[in-house]
Amino acid sequence: HRDLHSFPTRRSSDLTWTGRGTNLSIDGQWDIDVVVQEAATAIDVSLQFRTQLPPEDITVSRQPGQPTLYTIQLGHGRTLQTYVQQIASHGLVHFTFFQASGKEEPITSASATAVTPAGSDQPLKLSRLASGHFLAKLNLTPGRWTFRINALPAGGQPLSGYFSQTIPP
């Protein structure tokens, strides 16, 4: 959760309030306390919302009997291939980074989170399977999940990607 300390707003003629700022350009779940001040009284309203992620350039491949494979274009020919393996009530989420040549991209460090169907962030513990291949184990509940990863390749600019998948009941 992130907090906004001060966010300038303006009241419009139709009794709505609007504001602009770079604060909300940071991805995540936000807690906002709105203080409405009138001449003699004030009211405090607590709100929560999640910022929208920018659209991904993603290709989805479905083959009978295989997990759905998501290939995300990261720029400069690099890709991220991801998929979820369901095993009973838990799952394994795979993240593999590739160079433009098709070889695995060596990654120095990576971190990942899942957004649960209830909308909360769940940090994922990554295990390294190869230089650019990571795995996270988690308990899956039915509903729409979003999996996000940030990685630092050896000698390169940071890479990030995400995909969403609905887990059936």
mmCIF file of C-alpha atoms in Angstrom:
data_model
loop_
_atom_site.group_PDB
_atom_site.id
_atom_site.type_symbol
_atom_site.label_atom_id
_atom_site.label_comp_id
_atom_site.label_asym_id
_atom_site.label_seq_id
_atom_site.Cartn_x
_atom_site.Cartn_y
_atom_site.Cartn_z
ATOM 1 C CA HIS A 1 0.000 0.000 0.000
ATOM 2 C CA ARG A 2 1.192 3.487 -0.800
ATOM 3 C CA ASP A 3 0.115 6.736 0.842
ATOM 4 C CA LEU A 4 -0.458 10.177 -0.671
ATOM 5 C CA HIS A 5 0.416 12.945 1.755
ATOM 6 C CA SER A 6 -0.875 15.816 -0.312
ATOM 7 C CA PHE A 7 -2.600 15.775 -3.655
ATOM 8 C CA PRO A 8 -3.968 19.069 -4.989
ATOM 9 C CA THR A 9 -7.580 18.937 -6.148
ATOM 10 C CA ARG A 10 -10.059 21.367 -7.630
ATOM 11 C CA ARG A 11 -13.840 21.470 -7.292
ATOM 12 C CA SER A 12 -15.785 21.698 -10.524
ATOM 13 C CA SER A 13 -19.245 23.159 -11.060
ATOM 14 C CA ASP A 14 -20.930 19.711 -11.039
ATOM 15 C CA LEU A 15 -19.759 19.031 -7.435
ATOM 16 C CA THR A 16 -16.943 16.652 -8.434
ATOM 17 C CA TRP A 17 -13.303 16.978 -7.482
ATOM 18 C CA THR A 18 -10.377 16.373 -9.817
ATOM 19 C CA GLY A 19 -6.637 16.428 -9.402
ATOM 20 C CA ARG A 20 -3.448 15.834 -11.350
ATOM 21 C CA GLY A 21 -0.046 14.715 -10.265
ATOM 22 C CA THR A 22 2.698 12.191 -10.854
ATOM 23 C CA ASN A 23 2.053 10.498 -7.486
ATOM 24 C CA LEU A 24 -0.354 7.987 -9.017
ATOM 25 C CA SER A 25 1.974 7.008 -11.867
ATOM 26 C CA ILE A 26 3.536 4.438 -9.510
ATOM 27 C CA ASP A 27 1.881 1.053 -9.875
ATOM 28 C CA GLY A 28 0.207 -0.446 -6.857
ATOM 29 C CA GLN A 29 -2.567 -0.368 -4.294
ATOM 30 C CA TRP A 30 -3.225 3.133 -2.898
ATOM 31 C CA ASP A 31 -4.841 4.224 0.371
ATOM 32 C CA ILE A 32 -6.353 7.700 0.194
ATOM 33 C CA ASP A 33 -7.808 9.736 3.039
ATOM 34 C CA VAL A 34 -10.028 12.491 1.693
ATOM 35 C CA VAL A 35 -10.737 15.367 4.060
ATOM 36 C CA VAL A 36 -13.734 17.426 2.981
ATOM 37 C CA GLN A 37 -13.553 20.755 4.811
ATOM 38 C CA GLU A 38 -16.593 23.000 4.961
ATOM 39 C CA ALA A 39 -17.109 26.266 6.841
ATOM 40 C CA ALA A 40 -18.014 24.681 10.190
ATOM 41 C CA THR A 41 -17.380 20.930 9.758
ATOM 42 C CA ALA A 42 -15.070 18.414 8.155
ATOM 43 C CA ILE A 43 -15.490 14.769 7.199
ATOM 44 C CA ASP A 44 -12.765 12.193 6.626
ATOM 45 C CA VAL A 45 -13.392 9.529 3.950
ATOM 46 C CA SER A 46 -11.010 6.578 3.432
ATOM 47 C CA LEU A 47 -10.676 5.148 -0.084
ATOM 48 C CA GLN A 48 -8.604 2.407 -1.689
ATOM 49 C CA PHE A 49 -7.844 1.839 -5.347
ATOM 50 C CA ARG A 50 -5.310 0.132 -7.599
ATOM 51 C CA THR A 51 -3.658 1.899 -10.514
ATOM 52 C CA GLN A 52 -4.101 0.391 -13.957
ATOM 53 C CA LEU A 53 -1.112 -1.267 -15.569
ATOM 54 C CA PRO A 54 -0.255 -0.142 -19.115
ATOM 55 C CA PRO A 55 -1.259 -2.621 -21.835
ATOM 56 C CA GLU A 56 1.295 -5.313 -22.646
ATOM 57 C CA ASP A 57 2.300 -6.471 -26.120
ATOM 58 C CA ILE A 58 1.441 -10.075 -25.349
ATOM 59 C CA THR A 59 0.817 -13.238 -27.351
ATOM 60 C CA VAL A 60 -1.225 -16.039 -25.787
ATOM 61 C CA SER A 61 -0.699 -19.647 -26.893
ATOM 62 C CA ARG A 62 -3.140 -22.384 -25.871
ATOM 63 C CA GLN A 63 -2.441 -26.059 -26.610
ATOM 64 C CA PRO A 64 -4.650 -28.926 -25.374
ATOM 65 C CA GLY A 65 -3.198 -30.510 -22.238
ATOM 66 C CA GLN A 66 -0.585 -27.753 -21.786
ATOM 67 C CA PRO A 67 -0.536 -24.630 -19.584
ATOM 68 C CA THR A 68 -1.440 -21.373 -21.347
ATOM 69 C CA LEU A 69 1.819 -19.704 -22.468
ATOM 70 C CA TYR A 70 2.105 -15.901 -22.405
ATOM 71 C CA THR A 71 4.907 -14.281 -24.448
ATOM 72 C CA ILE A 72 5.437 -10.614 -23.588
ATOM 73 C CA GLN A 73 7.457 -8.313 -25.878
ATOM 74 C CA LEU A 74 9.884 -6.273 -23.745
ATOM 75 C CA GLY A 75 11.529 -4.196 -26.483
ATOM 76 C CA HIS A 76 14.794 -4.572 -28.400
ATOM 77 C CA GLY A 77 13.723 -8.110 -29.360
ATOM 78 C CA ARG A 78 13.664 -9.330 -25.758
ATOM 79 C CA THR A 79 10.749 -11.405 -24.508
ATOM 80 C CA LEU A 80 9.365 -12.803 -21.283
ATOM 81 C CA GLN A 81 7.599 -16.168 -21.407
ATOM 82 C CA THR A 82 5.297 -16.992 -18.501
ATOM 83 C CA TYR A 83 2.816 -19.653 -17.520
ATOM 84 C CA VAL A 84 0.997 -21.120 -14.527
ATOM 85 C CA GLN A 85 1.093 -24.833 -13.715
ATOM 86 C CA GLN A 86 -1.841 -25.884 -11.540
ATOM 87 C CA ILE A 87 -1.189 -28.768 -9.170
ATOM 88 C CA ALA A 88 -4.217 -29.415 -6.935
ATOM 89 C CA SER A 89 -4.848 -26.219 -4.909
ATOM 90 C CA HIS A 90 -1.444 -24.680 -5.499
ATOM 91 C CA GLY A 91 0.348 -23.441 -8.535
ATOM 92 C CA LEU A 92 3.774 -22.829 -9.968
ATOM 93 C CA VAL A 93 4.320 -19.597 -11.876
ATOM 94 C CA HIS A 94 7.211 -19.626 -14.355
ATOM 95 C CA PHE A 95 8.987 -16.501 -15.685
ATOM 96 C CA THR A 96 11.696 -16.900 -18.361
ATOM 97 C CA PHE A 97 13.516 -13.971 -20.001
ATOM 98 C CA PHE A 98 14.940 -14.289 -23.530
ATOM 99 C CA GLN A 99 17.338 -12.191 -25.604
ATOM 100 C CA ALA A 100 16.555 -11.212 -29.210
ATOM 101 C CA SER A 101 18.735 -14.146 -30.334
ATOM 102 C CA GLY A 102 16.391 -16.578 -28.554
ATOM 103 C CA LYS A 103 18.977 -17.392 -25.894
ATOM 104 C CA GLU A 104 17.995 -17.062 -22.255
ATOM 105 C CA GLU A 105 18.659 -13.555 -20.847
ATOM 106 C CA PRO A 106 20.990 -13.726 -17.816
ATOM 107 C CA ILE A 107 19.220 -11.971 -14.923
ATOM 108 C CA THR A 108 21.135 -10.559 -11.952
ATOM 109 C CA SER A 109 18.133 -10.109 -9.653
ATOM 110 C CA ALA A 110 14.346 -10.326 -9.834
ATOM 111 C CA SER A 111 11.274 -9.762 -7.684
ATOM 112 C CA ALA A 112 7.657 -10.702 -8.319
ATOM 113 C CA THR A 113 4.190 -10.166 -6.883
ATOM 114 C CA ALA A 114 0.743 -11.554 -7.494
ATOM 115 C CA VAL A 115 -2.458 -9.573 -7.299
ATOM 116 C CA THR A 116 -5.026 -11.977 -5.825
ATOM 117 C CA PRO A 117 -8.658 -12.174 -6.969
ATOM 118 C CA ALA A 118 -9.505 -10.116 -3.847
ATOM 119 C CA GLY A 119 -7.187 -7.338 -5.100
ATOM 120 C CA SER A 120 -4.399 -7.618 -2.532
ATOM 121 C CA ASP A 121 -0.684 -7.743 -3.348
ATOM 122 C CA GLN A 122 1.073 -10.990 -2.476
ATOM 123 C CA PRO A 123 4.890 -11.023 -2.712
ATOM 124 C CA LEU A 124 6.183 -14.127 -4.477
ATOM 125 C CA LYS A 125 9.292 -15.994 -3.357
ATOM 126 C CA LEU A 126 11.273 -16.666 -6.527
ATOM 127 C CA SER A 127 13.501 -19.678 -7.021
ATOM 128 C CA ARG A 128 16.052 -19.561 -9.840
ATOM 129 C CA LEU A 129 15.919 -22.528 -12.224
ATOM 130 C CA ALA A 130 18.407 -21.127 -14.780
ATOM 131 C CA SER A 131 20.138 -17.812 -15.522
ATOM 132 C CA GLY A 132 16.899 -16.222 -16.779
ATOM 133 C CA HIS A 133 14.234 -18.683 -15.550
ATOM 134 C CA PHE A 134 12.437 -18.180 -12.242
ATOM 135 C CA LEU A 135 9.688 -20.089 -10.452
ATOM 136 C CA ALA A 136 7.290 -19.129 -7.668
ATOM 137 C CA LYS A 137 5.036 -21.513 -5.730
ATOM 138 C CA LEU A 138 1.743 -20.216 -4.308
ATOM 139 C CA ASN A 139 -1.706 -21.290 -3.196
ATOM 140 C CA LEU A 140 -4.244 -20.499 -5.900
ATOM 141 C CA THR A 141 -7.879 -19.639 -5.323
ATOM 142 C CA PRO A 142 -10.454 -19.363 -8.106
ATOM 143 C CA GLY A 143 -10.672 -15.983 -9.813
ATOM 144 C CA ARG A 144 -8.554 -13.561 -11.809
ATOM 145 C CA TRP A 145 -4.888 -13.344 -10.785
ATOM 146 C CA THR A 146 -2.263 -10.923 -12.107
ATOM 147 C CA PHE A 147 1.408 -11.898 -11.910
ATOM 148 C CA ARG A 148 4.098 -9.177 -12.136
ATOM 149 C CA ILE A 149 7.877 -9.445 -12.316
ATOM 150 C CA ASN A 150 10.710 -6.900 -12.292
ATOM 151 C CA ALA A 151 14.193 -8.022 -13.256
ATOM 152 C CA LEU A 152 17.648 -6.583 -13.727
ATOM 153 C CA PRO A 153 19.590 -8.236 -16.554
ATOM 154 C CA ALA A 154 23.358 -8.462 -16.376
ATOM 155 C CA GLY A 155 24.621 -5.165 -17.798
ATOM 156 C CA GLY A 156 21.245 -3.930 -19.029
ATOM 157 C CA GLN A 157 18.207 -1.796 -18.339
ATOM 158 C CA PRO A 158 15.548 -3.108 -15.904
ATOM 159 C CA LEU A 159 12.851 -5.328 -17.427
ATOM 160 C CA SER A 160 9.287 -5.793 -16.229
ATOM 161 C CA GLY A 161 6.188 -7.601 -17.374
ATOM 162 C CA TYR A 162 2.873 -8.922 -16.199
ATOM 163 C CA PHE A 163 0.059 -11.225 -17.254
ATOM 164 C CA SER A 164 -3.367 -12.078 -15.919
ATOM 165 C CA GLN A 165 -5.009 -15.478 -15.805
ATOM 166 C CA THR A 166 -8.341 -16.679 -14.454
ATOM 167 C CA ILE A 167 -8.057 -19.740 -12.231
ATOM 168 C CA PRO A 168 -11.215 -21.889 -12.532
ATOM 169 C CA PRO A 169 -13.089 -23.211 -9.470
#
